[in-house]
Short mmCIF file of N, CA and C and ligand atoms in Angstrom, two decimals:
data_model
loop_
_atom_site.label_atom_id
_atom_site.label_comp_id
_atom_site.label_asym_id
_atom_site.label_seq_id
_atom_site.Cartn_x
_atom_site.Cartn_y
_atom_site.Cartn_z
N MET M 19 166.84 90.09 96.75
CA MET M 19 167.04 91.32 97.51
C MET M 19 165.96 92.33 97.23
N THR M 20 165.33 92.93 98.17
CA THR M 20 164.35 93.92 97.96
C THR M 20 164.91 95.28 97.80
N ASP M 21 164.09 96.13 97.10
CA ASP M 21 164.45 97.51 96.87
C ASP M 21 164.01 98.42 98.05
N PHE M 22 163.24 97.87 99.01
CA PHE M 22 162.73 98.72 100.09
C PHE M 22 163.91 99.20 100.98
N PRO M 23 163.90 100.42 101.30
CA PRO M 23 165.09 101.04 101.97
C PRO M 23 165.35 100.66 103.43
N ILE M 24 164.47 99.85 103.99
CA ILE M 24 164.63 99.45 105.40
C ILE M 24 164.86 97.87 105.52
N ALA M 25 165.77 97.43 106.27
CA ALA M 25 165.96 96.03 106.52
C ALA M 25 165.28 95.62 107.75
N TYR M 26 164.16 95.01 107.71
CA TYR M 26 163.51 94.58 108.83
C TYR M 26 163.89 93.18 109.37
N ILE M 27 163.92 93.03 110.71
CA ILE M 27 164.08 91.75 111.31
C ILE M 27 162.76 91.28 111.78
N GLU M 28 162.27 90.23 111.14
CA GLU M 28 160.80 89.74 111.46
C GLU M 28 160.79 89.00 112.76
N PRO M 29 159.67 89.07 113.44
CA PRO M 29 158.50 89.72 113.09
C PRO M 29 158.51 91.20 113.43
N VAL M 30 157.80 91.97 112.67
CA VAL M 30 157.59 93.38 112.90
C VAL M 30 156.14 93.64 113.26
N PHE M 31 155.92 94.49 114.35
CA PHE M 31 154.59 94.78 114.74
C PHE M 31 154.26 96.14 114.54
N ARG M 32 153.04 96.38 113.94
CA ARG M 32 152.61 97.66 113.56
C ARG M 32 151.39 97.94 114.46
N PRO M 33 151.44 98.95 115.31
CA PRO M 33 150.29 99.32 116.15
C PRO M 33 149.20 99.87 115.25
N PRO M 34 147.92 99.55 115.52
CA PRO M 34 146.84 100.01 114.64
C PRO M 34 146.91 101.54 114.41
N SER M 35 147.30 102.23 115.40
CA SER M 35 147.26 103.72 115.27
C SER M 35 148.35 104.14 114.27
N GLU M 36 149.26 103.30 113.90
CA GLU M 36 150.33 103.61 112.95
C GLU M 36 150.14 102.89 111.61
N ALA M 37 148.89 102.76 111.28
CA ALA M 37 148.60 101.98 110.07
C ALA M 37 149.23 102.65 108.80
N HIS M 38 149.38 103.93 108.75
CA HIS M 38 149.91 104.62 107.60
C HIS M 38 151.29 105.18 107.79
N SER M 39 151.91 104.71 108.89
CA SER M 39 153.27 105.24 109.17
C SER M 39 154.35 104.37 108.55
N LEU M 40 155.55 104.98 108.33
CA LEU M 40 156.68 104.21 108.04
C LEU M 40 157.24 103.65 109.29
N ILE M 41 157.41 102.29 109.41
CA ILE M 41 157.95 101.67 110.57
C ILE M 41 159.54 101.69 110.43
N LEU M 42 160.09 102.48 111.34
CA LEU M 42 161.56 102.59 111.31
C LEU M 42 162.23 102.02 112.54
N PRO M 43 162.78 100.84 112.44
CA PRO M 43 163.43 100.18 113.57
C PRO M 43 164.75 100.91 114.03
N VAL M 44 164.70 101.49 115.21
CA VAL M 44 165.90 102.06 115.77
C VAL M 44 166.54 101.13 116.88
N THR M 45 165.67 100.22 117.37
CA THR M 45 166.11 99.18 118.12
C THR M 45 165.63 97.80 117.60
N ASN M 46 166.17 96.73 118.03
CA ASN M 46 165.61 95.40 117.71
C ASN M 46 165.12 94.85 119.04
N GLY M 47 163.83 94.35 119.04
CA GLY M 47 163.28 93.82 120.22
C GLY M 47 162.88 94.79 121.20
N CYS M 48 162.67 94.37 122.60
CA CYS M 48 162.30 95.20 123.58
C CYS M 48 163.31 95.11 124.75
N SER M 49 163.67 96.25 125.36
CA SER M 49 164.64 96.24 126.44
C SER M 49 164.05 95.68 127.67
N TRP M 50 162.78 95.65 127.87
CA TRP M 50 162.15 95.13 128.99
C TRP M 50 161.78 93.70 128.89
N ASN M 51 160.93 93.45 127.87
CA ASN M 51 160.61 92.03 127.55
C ASN M 51 160.04 91.23 128.67
N ASN M 52 159.39 91.84 129.61
CA ASN M 52 158.94 91.12 130.78
C ASN M 52 157.48 91.30 131.13
N CYS M 53 156.67 91.85 130.19
CA CYS M 53 155.24 92.01 130.47
C CYS M 53 154.65 90.58 130.24
N THR M 54 153.82 90.17 131.25
CA THR M 54 153.42 88.71 131.24
C THR M 54 152.45 88.43 130.06
N PHE M 55 151.77 89.49 129.54
CA PHE M 55 150.86 89.23 128.42
C PHE M 55 151.55 89.32 127.05
N CYS M 56 152.77 89.66 126.99
CA CYS M 56 153.40 90.00 125.70
C CYS M 56 154.44 88.85 125.27
N GLU M 57 154.31 88.43 124.07
CA GLU M 57 155.21 87.45 123.48
C GLU M 57 155.81 88.01 122.21
N MET M 58 155.75 89.33 122.00
CA MET M 58 156.06 89.90 120.70
C MET M 58 157.62 89.66 120.36
N TYR M 59 158.44 89.79 121.36
CA TYR M 59 159.84 89.78 120.99
C TYR M 59 160.65 88.67 121.73
N THR M 60 160.05 87.51 121.72
CA THR M 60 160.64 86.43 122.44
C THR M 60 161.55 85.56 121.55
N GLU M 61 161.48 85.67 120.17
CA GLU M 61 162.28 84.91 119.36
C GLU M 61 163.73 85.32 119.33
N ALA M 62 164.57 84.38 119.10
CA ALA M 62 166.07 84.64 119.21
C ALA M 62 166.51 85.87 118.46
N GLN M 63 166.01 85.94 117.22
CA GLN M 63 166.48 87.11 116.42
C GLN M 63 166.05 88.44 116.87
N LYS M 64 165.09 88.38 117.88
CA LYS M 64 164.66 89.72 118.42
C LYS M 64 165.18 90.07 119.74
N LYS M 65 166.29 89.41 120.09
CA LYS M 65 167.01 89.77 121.33
C LYS M 65 167.39 91.29 121.31
N PHE M 66 167.13 91.95 122.31
CA PHE M 66 167.25 93.49 122.31
C PHE M 66 168.64 93.90 122.00
N ARG M 67 168.70 94.90 121.22
CA ARG M 67 169.94 95.70 120.96
C ARG M 67 169.55 97.02 120.21
N ALA M 68 170.36 97.98 120.45
CA ALA M 68 170.19 99.22 119.70
C ALA M 68 170.79 98.98 118.29
N ARG M 69 170.08 99.52 117.31
CA ARG M 69 170.66 99.39 115.98
C ARG M 69 171.85 100.32 115.71
N ASP M 70 172.68 99.95 114.90
CA ASP M 70 173.78 100.77 114.46
C ASP M 70 173.29 102.07 113.96
N GLU M 71 173.74 103.21 114.49
CA GLU M 71 173.27 104.63 114.12
C GLU M 71 173.49 104.90 112.67
N ARG M 72 174.70 104.54 112.19
CA ARG M 72 174.95 104.85 110.68
C ARG M 72 174.02 104.04 109.82
N GLU M 73 173.72 102.79 110.15
CA GLU M 73 172.76 102.01 109.44
C GLU M 73 171.42 102.67 109.35
N VAL M 74 170.99 103.11 110.51
CA VAL M 74 169.62 103.72 110.63
C VAL M 74 169.61 105.07 109.82
N LEU M 75 170.71 105.83 109.94
CA LEU M 75 170.73 107.12 109.19
C LEU M 75 170.77 106.90 107.68
N ASP M 76 171.43 105.86 107.31
CA ASP M 76 171.49 105.44 105.86
C ASP M 76 170.07 105.02 105.38
N GLU M 77 169.30 104.41 106.16
CA GLU M 77 167.98 103.88 105.84
C GLU M 77 167.10 105.11 105.75
N ILE M 78 167.31 106.06 106.67
CA ILE M 78 166.51 107.38 106.57
C ILE M 78 166.70 108.04 105.27
N ARG M 79 167.98 108.08 104.95
CA ARG M 79 168.36 108.80 103.68
C ARG M 79 167.71 108.10 102.49
N ARG M 80 167.87 106.82 102.41
CA ARG M 80 167.29 106.09 101.31
C ARG M 80 165.78 106.13 101.30
N ALA M 81 165.13 106.11 102.47
CA ALA M 81 163.68 106.24 102.55
C ALA M 81 163.21 107.55 102.01
N GLY M 82 164.03 108.58 102.27
CA GLY M 82 163.71 109.89 101.79
C GLY M 82 163.80 110.05 100.27
N GLU M 83 164.70 109.19 99.72
CA GLU M 83 164.91 109.26 98.25
C GLU M 83 163.75 108.54 97.48
N ARG M 84 163.20 107.45 98.18
CA ARG M 84 162.34 106.51 97.53
C ARG M 84 160.87 106.51 97.88
N LEU M 85 160.64 107.03 99.13
CA LEU M 85 159.20 106.97 99.64
C LEU M 85 158.65 108.36 99.87
N ILE M 86 157.32 108.51 99.88
CA ILE M 86 156.70 109.62 100.31
C ILE M 86 156.20 109.36 101.74
N VAL M 87 156.83 109.97 102.71
CA VAL M 87 156.56 109.59 104.15
C VAL M 87 156.05 110.85 104.93
N GLN M 88 154.90 110.67 105.51
CA GLN M 88 154.31 111.80 106.31
C GLN M 88 154.50 111.54 107.79
N ARG M 89 154.65 110.24 108.11
CA ARG M 89 154.60 110.00 109.59
C ARG M 89 155.54 108.72 109.79
N VAL M 90 156.31 108.76 110.85
CA VAL M 90 157.35 107.61 111.17
C VAL M 90 157.10 107.13 112.54
N PHE M 91 157.04 105.75 112.65
CA PHE M 91 156.93 105.15 113.95
C PHE M 91 158.29 104.53 114.23
N LEU M 92 158.81 104.92 115.40
CA LEU M 92 160.19 104.34 115.78
C LEU M 92 159.86 103.06 116.49
N ALA M 93 160.49 101.95 115.95
CA ALA M 93 160.33 100.61 116.49
C ALA M 93 161.62 100.15 117.10
N ASP M 94 161.87 99.07 117.74
CA ASP M 94 160.79 98.13 117.93
C ASP M 94 159.97 98.45 119.22
N GLY M 95 160.06 97.56 120.20
CA GLY M 95 159.08 97.65 121.30
C GLY M 95 159.39 98.77 122.25
N ASP M 96 160.59 99.24 122.31
CA ASP M 96 160.96 100.23 123.39
C ASP M 96 162.03 101.25 122.90
N ALA M 97 161.63 101.80 121.72
CA ALA M 97 162.68 102.65 121.05
C ALA M 97 163.12 103.86 121.89
N LEU M 98 162.30 104.29 122.77
CA LEU M 98 162.58 105.49 123.50
C LEU M 98 163.58 105.24 124.70
N VAL M 99 164.08 104.01 124.77
CA VAL M 99 165.14 103.64 125.75
C VAL M 99 166.42 104.24 125.25
N LEU M 100 166.52 104.54 123.95
CA LEU M 100 167.78 105.24 123.39
C LEU M 100 167.88 106.64 123.88
N PRO M 101 169.15 107.17 124.01
CA PRO M 101 169.29 108.58 124.34
C PRO M 101 168.75 109.41 123.19
N THR M 102 168.27 110.58 123.50
CA THR M 102 167.73 111.48 122.34
C THR M 102 168.90 111.95 121.50
S1 LIG O 28 157.08 95.18 123.88
FE1 LIG O 28 155.86 96.49 125.25
S2 LIG O 28 154.36 95.01 126.07
FE2 LIG O 28 155.97 93.81 125.18
S3 LIG O 28 157.42 93.27 126.87
FE3 LIG O 28 158.14 95.15 125.82
S4 LIG O 28 157.16 96.83 127.07
FE4 LIG O 28 156.07 94.96 127.51
#
């Protein structure tokens, strides 16, 4: 078991522009998953779902206790599908 505060479901994709960001999954997979050029979230474990809010908030709290974070990238493929 790792001490890292976030439980990732692999594979995780990091956009080059987010090289120094904490990747924080608030969804798993992509809600659309239909772009013909994209195979990022086709594996069974990446079937789309919103993550449990309490689980995400707990990870944010633990990340705040253990990491120095200046920038966060909300993952996975279509995190903004969630209500604000
Ligand atoms: S992750 Fe992005 S590129 Fe891939 S299917 Fe979803 S919207 Fe399209």
